[in-house]
Amino acid sequence: MLLHIASDHGGLELKEFIRQHLLDRSVEVKDCGTINTDSVDYPDFGEKVAGAVSDGSADLGVLICGTGIGMSIVANKFPGVRAALAHDKFTAQMAKEHNNANVLVLGGRILTAAEAEVLIDTWLDSAFEAGRHQRRLDKIAELEQRLCKAKS
Ligand code: RB5
């Protein structure tokens, strides 16, 4: 299982902490930046991770900006990406159980490292419930197809 992680400057500190935590969990991680506190644009880093999940070169992604909002907007532009902005243990759990989120988005200016660690572990350790939730994800995939065809 390969996980790609990225942040902007607003999420850098938390990204470094989460990257190490994932390595401690023996998760294979690719760090897609950013690498320092210089101000950068979150779409550039969101694209790296969401693009990799979308094309299958990564299994999962974690994106972190100041609030998590910008990264969520970017990531959900990519076909097949289900990015979930989690704020607490419950939303992290639902993100997997109901939405089968393949990208978890966190707010670096909202969460403490300890809180974020709980969210990451909850998301990774929860299981998709399928059933009626799969039917809803199928509808999202079908919607993506329709919108894509309408554009072309
Ligand atoms: C950057 O200042 C900030 O706008 C960004 O990290 C994020 O919160 C955007 O949604």
Short mmCIF file of C-alpha atoms and ligand atoms in Angstrom, two decimals:
data_model
loop_
_atom_site.label_atom_id
_atom_site.label_comp_id
_atom_site.label_asym_id
_atom_site.label_seq_id
_atom_site.Cartn_x
_atom_site.Cartn_y
_atom_site.Cartn_z
CA MET A 1 0.00 0.00 0.00
CA LEU A 2 1.54 3.27 -1.15
CA LEU A 3 0.37 6.55 0.33
CA HIS A 4 1.29 9.96 -1.07
CA ILE A 5 1.29 12.96 1.26
CA ALA A 6 1.60 16.70 0.60
CA SER A 7 0.88 20.03 2.22
CA ASP A 8 1.23 23.73 1.64
CA HIS A 9 3.13 25.95 4.09
CA GLY A 10 0.08 26.05 6.38
CA GLY A 11 0.20 22.28 6.77
CA LEU A 12 3.94 21.68 6.67
CA GLU A 13 4.52 21.09 10.37
CA LEU A 14 1.62 18.66 10.65
CA LYS A 15 2.67 16.92 7.40
CA GLU A 16 6.13 16.24 8.80
CA PHE A 17 4.61 14.76 11.95
CA ILE A 18 2.08 12.61 10.07
CA ARG A 19 4.69 11.39 7.57
CA GLN A 20 6.83 10.12 10.45
CA HIS A 21 3.80 8.57 12.12
CA LEU A 22 2.92 6.71 8.92
CA LEU A 23 6.49 5.43 8.61
CA ASP A 24 6.28 4.27 12.24
CA ARG A 25 3.15 2.34 11.19
CA SER A 26 5.17 0.76 8.35
CA VAL A 27 3.12 2.53 5.68
CA GLU A 28 5.07 3.19 2.48
CA VAL A 29 4.95 6.97 2.07
CA LYS A 30 5.96 9.30 -0.75
CA ASP A 31 6.38 12.91 0.36
CA CYS A 32 5.27 15.23 -2.45
CA GLY A 33 6.21 18.45 -0.62
CA THR A 34 6.18 21.22 0.33
CA ILE A 35 9.58 21.16 1.96
CA ASN A 36 9.83 24.47 3.82
CA THR A 37 7.71 27.31 5.20
CA ASP A 38 7.92 29.49 2.07
CA SER A 39 4.43 30.48 0.95
CA VAL A 40 3.18 28.19 -1.80
CA ASP A 41 -0.15 27.58 -3.56
CA TYR A 42 -2.11 24.59 -2.27
CA PRO A 43 -3.51 23.61 -5.72
CA ASP A 44 0.03 22.73 -6.88
CA PHE A 45 0.49 20.26 -4.03
CA GLY A 46 -3.07 18.98 -4.00
CA GLU A 47 -2.66 18.07 -7.65
CA LYS A 48 0.44 15.96 -6.96
CA VAL A 49 -1.36 13.69 -4.51
CA ALA A 50 -4.88 13.66 -5.98
CA GLY A 51 -3.46 13.11 -9.47
CA ALA A 52 -1.52 10.08 -8.25
CA VAL A 53 -4.57 8.59 -6.52
CA SER A 54 -6.68 9.31 -9.59
CA ASP A 55 -4.29 7.58 -12.02
CA GLY A 56 -3.62 4.67 -9.66
CA SER A 57 0.04 5.39 -8.95
CA ALA A 58 -0.89 5.88 -5.28
CA ASP A 59 -3.41 3.85 -3.29
CA LEU A 60 -4.21 6.56 -0.77
CA GLY A 61 -3.41 10.21 -0.15
CA VAL A 62 -3.17 12.67 2.71
CA LEU A 63 -3.38 16.40 2.05
CA ILE A 64 -2.90 19.17 4.59
CA CYS A 65 -3.36 22.92 4.25
CA GLY A 66 -4.27 25.54 6.85
CA THR A 67 -7.95 24.67 7.04
CA GLY A 68 -8.12 21.62 4.77
CA ILE A 69 -10.74 23.41 2.69
CA GLY A 70 -8.58 24.39 -0.28
CA MET A 71 -6.99 20.95 -0.54
CA SER A 72 -10.45 19.33 -0.43
CA ILE A 73 -11.71 21.51 -3.27
CA VAL A 74 -8.68 20.66 -5.41
CA ALA A 75 -8.60 16.94 -4.68
CA ASN A 76 -12.26 16.38 -5.48
CA LYS A 77 -11.73 17.71 -9.03
CA PHE A 78 -9.88 14.49 -9.89
CA PRO A 79 -11.83 11.53 -11.28
CA GLY A 80 -12.08 8.68 -8.83
CA VAL A 81 -10.86 10.74 -5.90
CA ARG A 82 -13.05 10.81 -2.83
CA ALA A 83 -11.36 13.35 -0.57
CA ALA A 84 -12.78 13.83 2.92
CA LEU A 85 -11.99 16.71 5.25
CA ALA A 86 -12.02 15.22 8.74
CA HIS A 87 -12.16 17.30 11.91
CA ASP A 88 -12.61 14.64 14.56
CA LYS A 89 -12.59 10.89 15.16
CA PHE A 90 -16.20 10.49 14.02
CA THR A 91 -15.72 12.22 10.66
CA ALA A 92 -12.49 10.26 10.07
CA GLN A 93 -14.33 7.00 10.78
CA MET A 94 -17.29 7.91 8.55
CA ALA A 95 -14.91 9.00 5.80
CA LYS A 96 -13.86 5.35 5.47
CA GLU A 97 -16.97 3.43 6.58
CA HIS A 98 -19.47 5.36 4.47
CA ASN A 99 -17.48 7.27 1.84
CA ASN A 100 -14.48 4.98 1.35
CA ALA A 101 -12.40 8.16 1.12
CA ASN A 102 -9.13 7.51 -0.67
CA VAL A 103 -7.74 10.91 0.33
CA LEU A 104 -7.90 12.24 3.88
CA VAL A 105 -7.62 16.01 4.23
CA LEU A 106 -6.60 17.73 7.45
CA GLY A 107 -6.36 21.32 8.67
CA GLY A 108 -2.85 22.08 9.88
CA ARG A 109 -4.02 25.23 11.65
CA ILE A 110 -6.94 23.45 13.28
CA LEU A 111 -5.65 20.16 14.63
CA THR A 112 -2.94 19.38 17.15
CA ALA A 113 -0.50 16.64 16.16
CA ALA A 114 -2.07 14.30 18.73
CA GLU A 115 -5.57 14.92 17.34
CA ALA A 116 -4.39 14.43 13.76
CA GLU A 117 -2.70 11.15 14.67
CA VAL A 118 -6.02 9.82 15.99
CA LEU A 119 -7.77 10.84 12.76
CA ILE A 120 -5.15 9.17 10.56
CA ASP A 121 -5.23 5.95 12.59
CA THR A 122 -9.03 5.90 12.65
CA TRP A 123 -9.25 6.39 8.88
CA LEU A 124 -6.62 3.72 8.14
CA ASP A 125 -8.02 1.20 10.62
CA SER A 126 -11.70 1.57 9.72
CA ALA A 127 -13.31 -0.57 7.01
CA PHE A 128 -15.65 0.47 4.20
CA GLU A 129 -19.13 -0.89 4.95
CA ALA A 130 -20.13 -1.25 1.25
CA GLY A 131 -23.82 -2.22 0.80
CA ARG A 132 -25.95 0.90 0.40
CA HIS A 133 -22.81 3.02 0.60
CA GLN A 134 -21.35 1.29 -2.48
CA ARG A 135 -24.56 2.16 -4.38
CA ARG A 136 -24.00 5.84 -3.49
CA LEU A 137 -20.36 5.74 -4.56
CA ASP A 138 -21.44 4.14 -7.83
CA LYS A 139 -23.77 7.10 -8.35
CA ILE A 140 -20.88 9.51 -7.78
CA ALA A 141 -18.77 7.61 -10.34
CA GLU A 142 -21.66 7.66 -12.81
CA LEU A 143 -22.14 11.40 -12.24
CA GLU A 144 -18.43 11.94 -12.97
CA GLN A 145 -18.84 10.06 -16.27
CA ARG A 146 -21.90 12.10 -17.26
CA LEU A 147 -20.25 15.43 -16.47
CA CYS A 148 -17.11 14.38 -18.35
CA LYS A 149 -19.15 13.39 -21.44
CA ALA A 150 -21.18 16.63 -21.29
CA LYS A 151 -17.92 18.63 -21.44
CA SER A 152 -16.51 16.78 -24.47
C1 RB5 B 1 -2.84 29.52 3.05
O1 RB5 B 1 -2.65 30.70 3.75
C2 RB5 B 1 -4.23 28.98 3.28
O2 RB5 B 1 -5.14 29.70 2.54
C3 RB5 B 1 -4.29 27.51 2.93
O3 RB5 B 1 -3.39 26.81 3.74
C4 RB5 B 1 -5.62 26.80 3.10
O4 RB5 B 1 -6.12 27.00 4.40
C5 RB5 B 1 -6.62 27.05 2.06
O5 RB5 B 1 -7.74 26.51 2.07
#
